[in-house]
Amino acid sequence: MKEKFYITTAIAYTSQKPHIGNVYEAVLTDAIARYKRQSGKDVFFLTGTDEHGQKIEDCAAKAGVSPKTYVDGVAGEIRAIWDAFGVSYDGFIRTTDPQHERVVQKIFRKLYEQGDIYKGSYEGHYCKPCESFWTDSQIVDGCCPDCGAPVTRASEEAYFLRLSKYQDRLLAYIETHEDFIVPASRRNEMINNFLRPGLQDLCVSRSSFKWGIPVDFDDGHIIYVWIDALSNYITAIGYDPDGSGDAYKKLWPADLHVIGKDIVRFHTIYWPIILMALGEPLPRTVLGHPWLLFNRDKMSKSKGNVIYGDDLIALFGLDAVRYYLLSELSLQNDGNISFEAVAARTNTDLANILGNLVSRTAAMIRQYFDGTVPAAGEREDVDAALQTAVLGCAADAVNHYEHYEIADACADVISIFRHCNKYIDETTPWVLAKSEDGRGRLASVLANLTEAIRIGCALFTPVAPGSAAKIAGLFGFASEELAIDTLDSFRFCAEGRSVGECGVLFARIDTKKLEEQIKQLSASKDNAAPKEKANEPAPGVISIDEFQKVSLRVGEIAVCEPVPKSDKLLKLSVDLGGEQRQVVSGIAEFYTPESLVGKKIILVANLKPVKLRGVESNGMILATGENELKVVFVDDSVPNGSIVR
């Protein structure tokens, strides 16, 4: 039976579209998961979205939609971006999933009933972007010490988690488990800045806003986002305080949480204490990765220095972007990204070193051996030197992968390909091909190159899976020949196989053309952005002429029934005074079909028809509210079909 490996990202916050700095974490975690699969592990890779909190409630209000509608849109966009980057997740959890919400309520109740959560009142500083509370001594010039945003004074009734009760136990655990927090600098920060000075009990509920999971035994309170969000790692795999499922028993504890350095405190202090209070084991390792900066500055939409992943893929291709991200950031230091930097690394490492090697090797096999990989003959000193160098780099890469040092592993892989190019220069296969005496030697050279490429291809697979698959297909490498346990020797696996046509693996980036593309990209975004003009009405304000285009009519609901396979939609047949109109409305959570029959409503009657769950809808009924919708009903005396003016 394979050894399990459970790996997670932090779940992405659904306030806005993620930029490339946010995408880095998903790509990093994906590379580790892919490596573990190649190593023979039974991997479960979880990611997802964090969808509750005051910031989202505010974003939804600004957009004029309900919080659920808002997060549905952003969560879909995040998942699409993860898919575009080839993130090979096995599970994708949303914190608005009903099962997650039910189990989080059970967790909160259990901790309350056993005395680990108690009711009190909070007064202090609150950072809305981070959803974090801070004391007077922790804030810096009136701002959050994590993100730098201004904090606000908060005072409200709340529930608290007894962090202080578990402080000594957690400190002892961290000090005796060196691999629990990596790198070591993050571990030292948690010990010296938080644990040794002493923990204050944590506010774990809010009553000043509504968008969150309700405390089921105290109306008016919602569960604080960090208990909600952090619990996803166990709710997604079947944890339940009343009895967990087989998946949870198999997968927990997590082998690796991959998170940003700014949320290490939540994952290595709050989360372990929650688990201790639940009587569950702690995750084996929490990796706090550094940030990806834009021109040495932290990316921020407000600063206008944000790069998006889809733009980078359009300019450079997926694997070039993945390679840049993974080769740029070490575990210790922040990395930097710019269009020019991605172009430079693509040209040097991928086009010049790797692409050139694969192209030359495949072309020589086709030219000199009719496209069939030859067998290796006697080994000379130069061959032994290549094999020693390649196997040494491969061992280093494996060691770096095992310690999650992916940037160092990338450097090792590129070194393999550099050694191969050097070997070509030293052996001059084009000279060997000119004489019949040199043919045996030429066969050995190309056999050695093909085998070295196999080893490099295997180690390149977690970083750039699409390009590695092209290389494997070109030389006929089978998937089992790319397993990590096959990289300790030259096995000449491809002997006798046909080599296909080699297209351009990585095209060189023309810097002048790139400059023009960047200008066009910037111009298109400027044109797409809304511009305020003098004497124009504020956003959302329409003229009387625009309003008169909307046809509002009174209709009577004649028939109402559920839409199949939907727990939110009802299908209404509306009498508009001589015209029957079919309308689909998302009000099933708030009204039964029988309670609506005979009621008169206001219908937006000139909307373009749409299909919802395959059912055509010709209009929209008016309703109000966000968390609880209320249909706008009309007095029975108003005739069907009347125009609302």
XYZ file of C-alpha atoms in Angstrom:
645
model
C 0.000 0.000 0.000
C 1.266 3.471 -0.901
C 2.191 5.878 1.876
C -0.283 8.767 2.022
C 0.708 12.411 1.641
C -1.893 15.054 2.481
C -0.951 18.546 1.299
C -2.928 21.810 1.365
C -2.730 25.434 0.340
C -4.213 28.232 2.367
C -7.677 28.790 0.925
C -7.854 31.888 -1.265
C -9.901 34.840 -0.041
C -12.777 35.683 -2.377
C -12.636 39.467 -2.166
C -11.157 39.931 -5.647
C -9.349 38.232 -8.537
C -5.994 36.793 -7.361
C -2.814 38.307 -8.781
C 0.324 36.361 -9.676
C 1.669 36.641 -6.116
C -1.429 34.767 -4.899
C -1.115 32.209 -7.689
C 2.478 31.393 -6.648
C 1.311 29.454 -3.600
C -0.958 27.197 -5.641
C 1.817 26.507 -8.167
C 4.365 25.830 -5.407
C 2.015 23.374 -3.702
C 1.241 21.739 -7.036
C 4.951 21.176 -7.737
C 5.400 19.498 -4.351
C 2.292 17.343 -4.886
C 3.476 16.262 -8.340
C 6.919 15.372 -6.977
C 5.350 13.279 -4.226
C 3.240 11.403 -6.758
C 6.387 10.663 -8.777
C 7.926 9.424 -5.542
C 5.192 6.821 -5.182
C 3.090 8.561 -2.532
C -0.702 8.420 -2.414
C -1.249 12.179 -2.599
C -4.350 14.125 -1.647
C -4.009 17.803 -2.561
C -6.599 20.197 -1.123
C -7.186 23.816 -2.041
C -10.227 26.064 -2.029
C -11.747 29.419 -1.179
C -12.376 31.388 2.015
C -15.758 33.059 1.542
C -16.936 34.716 4.761
C -16.107 37.926 6.593
C -16.819 41.619 6.869
C -14.613 42.547 3.913
C -16.631 40.316 1.592
C -19.896 41.653 2.977
C -18.655 45.168 2.168
C -17.451 44.158 -1.328
C -20.816 42.598 -2.090
C -22.696 45.685 -0.895
C -20.488 47.884 -3.074
C -21.202 45.632 -6.062
C -24.926 45.710 -5.345
C -25.307 41.934 -4.973
C -25.741 39.458 -2.143
C -22.556 38.112 -0.486
C -23.307 34.606 -1.804
C -23.703 35.862 -5.357
C -20.481 37.828 -4.990
C -18.403 34.909 -3.696
C -19.888 32.523 -6.257
C -18.419 34.720 -8.979
C -14.988 35.184 -7.419
C -14.688 31.531 -6.339
C -15.403 30.448 -9.908
C -12.740 32.835 -11.176
C -10.169 31.526 -8.675
C -10.856 27.937 -9.630
C -10.531 28.818 -13.326
C -7.137 30.450 -12.665
C -5.925 27.416 -10.714
C -7.006 25.197 -13.613
C -5.277 27.472 -16.142
C -2.032 27.044 -14.175
C -2.330 23.253 -14.176
C -2.876 22.997 -10.412
C -3.576 19.289 -9.880
C -5.763 19.505 -6.788
C -7.773 16.488 -5.632
C -10.234 18.482 -3.541
C -11.568 22.045 -3.777
C -13.468 23.263 -0.723
C -15.574 26.396 -0.387
C -16.353 27.618 3.113
C -19.940 28.224 1.993
C -20.320 24.481 1.360
C -23.214 23.321 3.589
C -21.265 20.369 5.004
C -18.370 22.637 6.013
C -20.728 25.097 7.675
C -22.501 22.347 9.649
C -19.250 20.847 10.957
C -17.805 24.261 11.877
C -20.909 24.891 13.979
C -20.353 21.542 15.696
C -16.685 22.396 16.335
C -17.634 25.737 17.870
C -20.300 24.140 20.051
C -17.940 21.378 21.240
C -15.250 23.877 22.236
C -17.850 25.977 24.041
C -19.363 23.052 25.906
C -15.971 21.860 27.137
C -15.015 25.352 28.311
C -12.389 26.209 25.684
C -14.637 28.958 24.298
C -16.347 31.442 26.613
C -18.496 34.541 26.194
C -17.150 38.005 26.930
C -16.772 41.360 25.239
C -14.108 42.714 22.927
C -12.641 46.182 22.788
C -9.541 46.854 20.733
C -8.270 47.341 17.206
C -9.528 45.497 14.134
C -7.934 45.180 10.675
C -10.607 44.505 8.064
C -8.276 43.324 5.225
C -6.598 40.735 7.485
C -9.711 39.976 9.569
C -7.361 40.330 12.575
C -7.591 41.818 16.061
C -4.693 43.740 17.590
C -3.821 45.253 20.958
C -2.547 48.799 21.530
C 1.028 47.534 21.800
C 0.838 45.565 18.548
C -0.379 48.211 16.110
C 2.163 50.454 14.359
C 1.228 54.127 13.964
C -2.445 53.247 13.977
C -1.997 50.536 11.340
C -2.033 46.752 11.145
C 1.481 45.328 11.714
C 0.851 42.676 9.002
C -0.594 44.553 6.034
C -0.145 48.211 6.991
C -3.834 49.097 6.592
C -5.416 51.493 9.116
C -7.151 49.701 11.973
C -10.505 50.646 13.461
C -11.630 50.623 17.052
C -14.008 47.727 17.713
C -16.214 47.078 20.696
C -18.768 44.270 20.780
C -19.991 41.209 22.651
C -18.000 38.182 21.532
C -16.883 34.641 22.265
C -13.209 33.924 23.007
C -10.926 30.906 22.599
C -8.691 30.161 25.598
C -5.287 30.338 23.891
C -3.565 30.878 27.214
C -4.709 27.455 28.422
C -2.653 25.722 25.707
C 0.299 28.107 25.447
C 2.877 26.066 27.368
C 1.848 22.834 25.685
C 2.167 24.379 22.219
C 5.537 25.962 23.010
C 6.880 22.609 24.209
C 5.596 20.940 21.044
C 7.251 23.467 18.724
C 10.548 23.289 20.597
C 10.626 19.484 20.322
C 9.426 19.242 16.697
C 11.900 21.176 14.568
C 10.102 20.327 11.313
C 6.747 21.649 12.498
C 7.470 25.185 11.213
C 9.768 25.763 8.239
C 11.902 27.603 7.506
C 13.507 27.998 10.932
C 13.266 31.793 10.769
C 9.438 31.560 10.912
C 9.683 29.151 13.838
C 11.890 31.536 15.781
C 9.533 34.418 15.036
C 6.533 32.547 16.456
C 8.388 31.543 19.602
C 10.012 34.894 20.336
C 7.284 37.292 19.205
C 4.143 35.492 20.335
C 4.549 32.429 22.541
C 7.196 33.545 25.020
C 5.663 37.021 25.598
C 2.337 35.273 26.318
C -0.845 34.694 24.355
C -4.058 36.630 24.831
C -7.319 34.767 24.378
C -8.614 35.029 20.805
C -11.908 36.618 19.758
C -13.712 33.917 17.749
C -17.125 35.416 17.026
C -18.512 38.674 15.630
C -21.866 40.370 16.066
C -21.361 43.619 14.124
C -21.969 42.042 10.681
C -23.902 39.070 9.312
C -21.889 37.337 6.578
C -20.520 34.262 8.289
C -21.509 30.922 9.796
C -24.025 31.536 12.612
C -23.319 30.377 16.160
C -26.222 27.941 16.325
C -26.888 28.425 20.024
C -26.673 32.229 20.182
C -28.530 34.304 17.603
C -26.694 37.408 16.472
C -23.191 35.907 16.602
C -21.274 34.517 13.648
C -18.168 32.346 13.872
C -14.959 34.299 13.377
C -13.384 33.746 9.982
C -10.215 32.082 11.297
C -12.004 29.217 13.051
C -14.203 28.931 9.975
C -11.350 29.058 7.435
C -8.784 26.989 9.316
C -11.226 24.158 9.922
C -11.444 23.537 6.170
C -8.374 21.308 6.351
C -10.341 18.732 8.345
C -13.940 19.354 7.257
C -12.961 18.750 3.609
C -11.823 15.202 4.388
C -14.716 14.153 6.571
C -13.948 15.293 10.125
C -16.966 15.438 12.411
C -16.907 15.817 16.219
C -19.661 13.202 16.373
C -17.629 10.662 14.405
C -15.249 11.145 11.513
C -15.239 9.224 8.243
C -12.660 6.883 6.739
C -11.053 9.578 4.582
C -10.260 11.658 7.646
C -8.830 8.673 9.489
C -6.631 7.888 6.498
C -5.404 11.403 5.663
C -5.115 13.316 8.927
C -2.781 14.669 10.150
C -1.831 16.769 7.145
C 1.732 16.185 6.034
C 2.186 19.734 4.780
C 0.314 23.047 4.978
C 1.714 25.515 2.407
C 0.913 29.119 3.368
C 2.225 32.655 3.008
C 4.575 34.027 5.644
C 1.961 36.632 6.657
C -0.420 33.984 8.045
C 2.083 31.725 9.805
C 0.777 32.926 13.192
C -2.748 31.695 12.451
C -1.537 28.290 11.251
C 1.093 27.603 13.899
C -0.567 29.105 16.982
C -4.357 29.363 16.561
C -4.812 26.243 14.418
C -2.712 23.897 16.589
C -4.532 25.111 19.695
C -7.914 24.455 18.068
C -6.721 20.932 17.208
C -5.369 20.372 20.712
C -8.711 21.429 22.150
C -10.495 19.017 19.798
C -8.118 16.215 20.792
C -6.766 15.838 17.251
C -3.104 15.476 16.140
C -1.261 18.472 14.718
C -0.125 18.770 11.090
C 3.407 17.508 10.553
C 4.817 20.608 8.820
C 3.694 24.166 8.135
C 5.713 25.855 5.382
C 5.599 29.661 5.409
C 6.741 30.759 1.975
C 8.027 34.268 1.122
C 6.283 36.839 -1.092
C 6.575 37.511 -4.788
C 7.209 41.240 -5.238
C 6.728 43.429 -8.296
C 9.821 45.535 -8.903
C 10.845 44.951 -5.264
C 7.502 46.159 -3.875
C 4.605 44.132 -2.466
C 1.802 43.794 -5.022
C -1.304 45.791 -4.274
C -4.229 46.730 -6.470
C -4.326 50.154 -4.847
C -0.675 50.729 -5.828
C -1.345 49.714 -9.428
C 1.581 47.273 -9.402
C -0.359 44.046 -9.872
C 0.427 41.421 -12.531
C -2.193 38.796 -13.336
C -1.441 35.214 -14.245
C -3.565 35.082 -17.393
C -1.622 38.024 -18.841
C 1.697 36.277 -18.165
C 0.503 33.017 -19.735
C -0.632 34.916 -22.835
C 2.807 36.530 -23.178
C 5.144 33.661 -22.262
C 3.226 30.385 -22.118
C 2.189 28.389 -19.061
C 5.354 26.412 -18.328
C 7.643 29.408 -18.738
C 5.591 31.243 -16.108
C 5.487 28.231 -13.773
C 9.248 27.809 -14.117
C 9.890 31.474 -13.355
C 7.720 31.420 -10.239
C 9.272 28.257 -8.855
C 12.869 29.138 -9.688
C 12.639 32.694 -8.351
C 11.648 32.261 -4.689
C 13.828 30.479 -2.172
C 12.320 29.467 1.162
C 14.035 32.343 2.941
C 13.835 35.385 0.697
C 11.157 37.265 -1.186
C 11.336 37.035 -4.967
C 10.760 39.620 -7.652
C 8.806 39.536 -10.902
C 8.565 41.762 -13.932
C 7.784 41.094 -17.571
C 11.429 41.675 -18.442
C 12.668 39.246 -15.791
C 10.387 36.452 -17.018
C 11.572 37.061 -20.585
C 15.242 36.966 -19.593
C 14.941 33.696 -17.682
C 12.843 32.109 -20.415
C 15.495 32.942 -22.997
C 18.476 31.767 -20.951
C 17.322 28.718 -19.016
C 14.490 27.399 -21.152
C 15.178 28.402 -24.765
C 19.010 28.450 -24.822
C 19.825 25.645 -22.377
C 16.905 23.197 -22.330
C 15.193 23.832 -25.659
C 18.448 23.889 -27.579
C 19.635 20.648 -25.946
C 16.457 18.715 -26.711
C 16.260 20.032 -30.263
C 19.900 19.230 -31.078
C 19.812 15.764 -29.546
C 16.597 14.730 -31.291
C 17.816 16.151 -34.622
C 21.111 14.221 -34.445
C 19.336 10.957 -33.632
C 17.082 11.425 -36.637
C 19.931 12.490 -38.911
C 22.542 9.920 -37.941
C 20.471 6.912 -36.764
C 17.242 7.182 -38.762
C 15.364 8.408 -35.711
C 16.150 5.409 -33.470
C 17.911 5.896 -30.126
C 21.186 3.923 -30.383
C 22.725 1.661 -27.776
C 25.651 2.907 -25.712
C 29.046 1.337 -26.381
C 32.218 1.560 -24.339
C 32.329 4.313 -21.759
C 35.112 6.867 -21.973
C 36.249 9.345 -19.350
C 34.096 12.123 -20.782
C 31.040 9.848 -20.553
C 31.848 8.958 -16.957
C 32.228 12.655 -16.127
C 28.801 13.397 -17.626
C 27.148 10.559 -15.740
C 28.771 11.564 -12.451
C 27.730 15.196 -12.916
C 24.145 14.359 -13.939
C 23.592 11.850 -11.133
C 25.095 14.281 -8.621
C 22.722 17.047 -9.745
C 19.807 14.612 -9.673
C 20.609 13.579 -6.099
C 20.853 17.227 -5.089
C 17.518 17.976 -6.777
C 15.809 15.100 -4.980
C 17.206 16.302 -1.656
C 15.960 19.827 -2.349
C 12.521 18.567 -3.367
C 12.322 16.528 -0.162
C 13.017 19.681 1.852
C 10.574 21.757 -0.237
C 13.423 23.870 -1.613
C 11.939 24.039 -5.082
C 14.008 26.969 -6.378
C 17.186 25.051 -5.549
C 15.784 21.952 -7.260
C 15.128 24.058 -10.375
C 18.762 25.173 -10.366
C 19.891 21.538 -10.110
C 17.737 20.524 -13.081
C 19.078 23.343 -15.251
C 22.595 22.239 -14.227
C 21.843 18.780 -15.645
C 20.982 20.328 -18.987
C 24.049 22.597 -18.856
C 26.279 19.544 -18.352
C 24.647 17.940 -21.378
C 25.339 20.946 -23.593
C 28.931 21.009 -22.356
C 29.199 17.293 -23.161
C 28.058 17.971 -26.736
C 30.738 20.612 -27.120
C 33.366 18.235 -25.729
C 32.423 15.197 -27.829
C 31.649 17.046 -31.103
C 29.165 14.483 -32.464
C 29.029 16.256 -35.856
C 32.750 15.480 -36.251
C 32.276 11.847 -35.191
C 29.552 11.472 -37.821
C 31.980 12.262 -40.637
C 33.924 9.002 -40.298
C 32.798 5.398 -40.169
C 35.238 4.774 -37.312
C 33.453 7.354 -35.212
C 29.981 5.834 -35.572
C 30.222 3.611 -32.478
C 31.425 6.527 -30.452
C 28.635 8.720 -31.829
C 26.083 6.107 -30.738
C 27.414 6.235 -27.169
C 27.302 10.026 -27.109
C 23.670 10.184 -28.233
C 22.665 7.344 -25.900
C 24.251 9.177 -22.965
C 22.529 12.417 -23.933
C 19.127 10.732 -24.219
C 19.488 9.112 -20.812
C 20.642 12.354 -19.193
C 17.628 14.101 -20.727
C 15.378 11.394 -19.214
C 16.725 12.120 -15.753
C 16.391 15.873 -16.224
C 12.913 15.483 -17.721
C 11.744 13.499 -14.689
C 12.946 16.205 -12.317
C 11.494 18.958 -14.533
C 8.034 17.344 -14.480
C 6.808 18.865 -11.175
C 7.822 22.331 -12.369
C 6.687 22.296 -16.012
C 4.513 19.220 -16.532
C 3.339 20.148 -20.032
C 6.835 20.653 -21.446
C 8.167 17.596 -19.635
C 5.392 15.530 -21.221
C 6.441 16.811 -24.663
C 10.045 15.780 -24.005
C 8.928 12.378 -22.729
C 6.750 11.889 -25.801
C 9.568 12.905 -28.133
C 11.973 10.266 -26.779
C 9.373 7.684 -25.773
C 9.985 7.825 -22.001
C 7.286 5.843 -20.164
C 5.721 7.276 -17.023
C 7.323 4.632 -14.816
C 10.713 5.633 -16.262
C 10.176 9.132 -14.859
C 9.631 7.904 -11.303
C 12.010 9.374 -8.742
C 13.422 5.985 -7.762
C 14.774 5.482 -11.317
C 17.116 8.489 -11.215
C 20.048 6.938 -9.360
C 21.785 5.474 -12.431
C 22.018 5.617 -16.209
C 19.600 2.901 -17.344
C 19.434 3.767 -21.058
C 15.696 3.206 -21.023
C 15.010 4.619 -24.499
C 17.386 2.358 -26.443
C 15.799 1.257 -29.714
C 12.865 3.660 -29.522
C 11.884 6.084 -32.254
C 12.385 9.795 -31.788
C 9.622 12.004 -33.121
C 9.715 15.420 -34.698
C 10.773 18.118 -32.272
C 8.883 21.370 -32.490
C 9.941 24.493 -30.635
C 9.866 23.639 -26.951
C 10.461 27.180 -25.726
C 10.588 30.040 -28.207
C 12.982 32.883 -27.566
C 11.259 36.064 -26.447
C 11.858 39.051 -28.731
C 12.316 41.900 -26.244
C 11.240 44.616 -28.694
C 8.097 42.702 -29.574
C 7.478 42.110 -25.875
C 7.664 45.848 -25.164
C 4.977 46.444 -27.769
C 2.796 43.663 -26.357
C 3.095 45.113 -22.855
C 2.076 48.542 -24.149
C -0.943 47.030 -25.890
C -1.866 45.109 -22.752
C -1.631 48.258 -20.634
C -3.665 50.243 -23.159
C -6.391 47.604 -23.285
C -6.702 47.631 -19.497
C -6.815 51.433 -19.446
C -9.572 51.403 -22.050
C -11.487 48.762 -20.122
C -11.261 50.678 -16.849
C -14.184 53.019 -16.112
C -13.279 56.679 -16.523
C -14.977 59.544 -14.711
C -15.848 62.525 -16.894
C -16.870 66.004 -15.930
C -20.612 66.463 -15.344
C -21.247 62.708 -15.552
C -23.556 61.192 -12.940
C -22.088 59.067 -10.172
C -21.738 55.317 -10.840
C -25.097 53.560 -10.662
C -27.148 56.672 -11.481
C -29.256 56.405 -14.660
C -31.240 58.956 -16.638
C -35.044 59.014 -16.905
C -34.697 57.892 -20.529
C -32.725 54.828 -19.426
C -35.254 54.035 -16.696
C -38.132 54.219 -19.172
C -36.536 51.343 -21.094
C -37.364 49.043 -18.147
C -40.819 47.444 -18.419
C -42.275 46.685 -14.977
C -45.635 44.885 -14.991
C -47.909 43.376 -12.381
C -48.454 39.634 -12.728
C -50.234 36.888 -10.802
C -48.466 33.612 -10.031
C -50.748 30.936 -11.509
C -48.491 27.892 -11.124
C -45.309 27.372 -9.100
C -43.080 24.300 -8.866
C -39.443 23.453 -7.998
C -36.798 23.300 -10.712
C -35.428 19.716 -10.875
C -31.977 19.162 -9.304
C -31.934 22.616 -7.698
C -32.613 23.543 -4.091
C -32.698 27.281 -4.838
C -34.813 27.716 -7.988
C -38.587 27.824 -8.494
C -40.361 27.842 -11.876
C -43.269 30.281 -11.965
C -46.053 30.658 -14.516
C -47.086 34.316 -14.320
C -50.368 35.715 -15.705
C -49.712 39.167 -17.179
C -53.296 39.771 -18.259
C -53.824 37.664 -21.332
C -50.157 36.543 -21.519
C -48.592 33.663 -19.612
C -44.899 34.161 -18.831
C -42.504 31.478 -17.484
C -40.013 32.842 -14.959
C -37.288 31.095 -12.929
C -36.438 32.687 -9.575
C -33.902 31.819 -6.865
C -36.331 32.064 -3.940
C -36.866 28.389 -3.073
C -34.967 28.800 0.210
C -37.511 31.372 1.398
C -40.884 30.377 -0.127
C -42.735 27.133 -0.766
C -44.492 26.801 -4.143
C -47.936 26.638 -2.584
C -47.372 29.853 -0.598
C -46.814 31.806 -3.833
C -49.725 30.618 -5.975
C -52.298 33.427 -6.326
C -49.875 36.150 -5.168
C -49.333 39.223 -7.328
C -45.809 40.347 -7.993
C -43.881 42.919 -10.048
C -42.084 41.481 -13.073
C -39.243 42.996 -15.094
C -40.913 42.008 -18.339
C -38.448 43.028 -21.043
C -35.320 41.166 -20.001
C -33.589 38.987 -22.562
C -34.572 35.312 -21.962
C -31.966 33.142 -20.218
C -31.729 29.479 -19.245
C -31.218 28.526 -15.600
C -30.497 24.823 -15.016
C -31.804 24.218 -18.525
C -35.147 25.968 -17.873
C -35.948 29.119 -19.847
C -36.736 32.247 -17.832
C -38.526 35.226 -19.408
C -38.228 37.993 -16.842
C -37.296 38.608 -13.219
C -39.515 39.206 -10.215
C -38.645 42.022 -7.819
C -37.416 41.099 -4.351
C -35.410 42.756 -1.607
C -32.883 41.667 1.021
C -29.561 39.765 0.914
C -29.350 36.929 3.412
C -33.163 36.559 3.410
C -35.016 37.506 0.235
C -38.489 39.084 0.451
C -40.604 39.137 -2.711
C -42.329 42.455 -3.416
C -46.045 41.588 -3.451
C -48.802 43.812 -4.914
C -52.360 44.365 -3.664
C -54.895 41.918 -5.123
C -56.981 44.803 -6.493
C -54.318 45.749 -9.073
C -55.222 44.182 -12.469
C -52.841 41.658 -14.025
C -50.640 43.240 -16.676
C -50.733 46.718 -15.127
C -47.668 48.838 -15.892
C -45.663 50.028 -12.883
C -44.759 53.694 -13.448
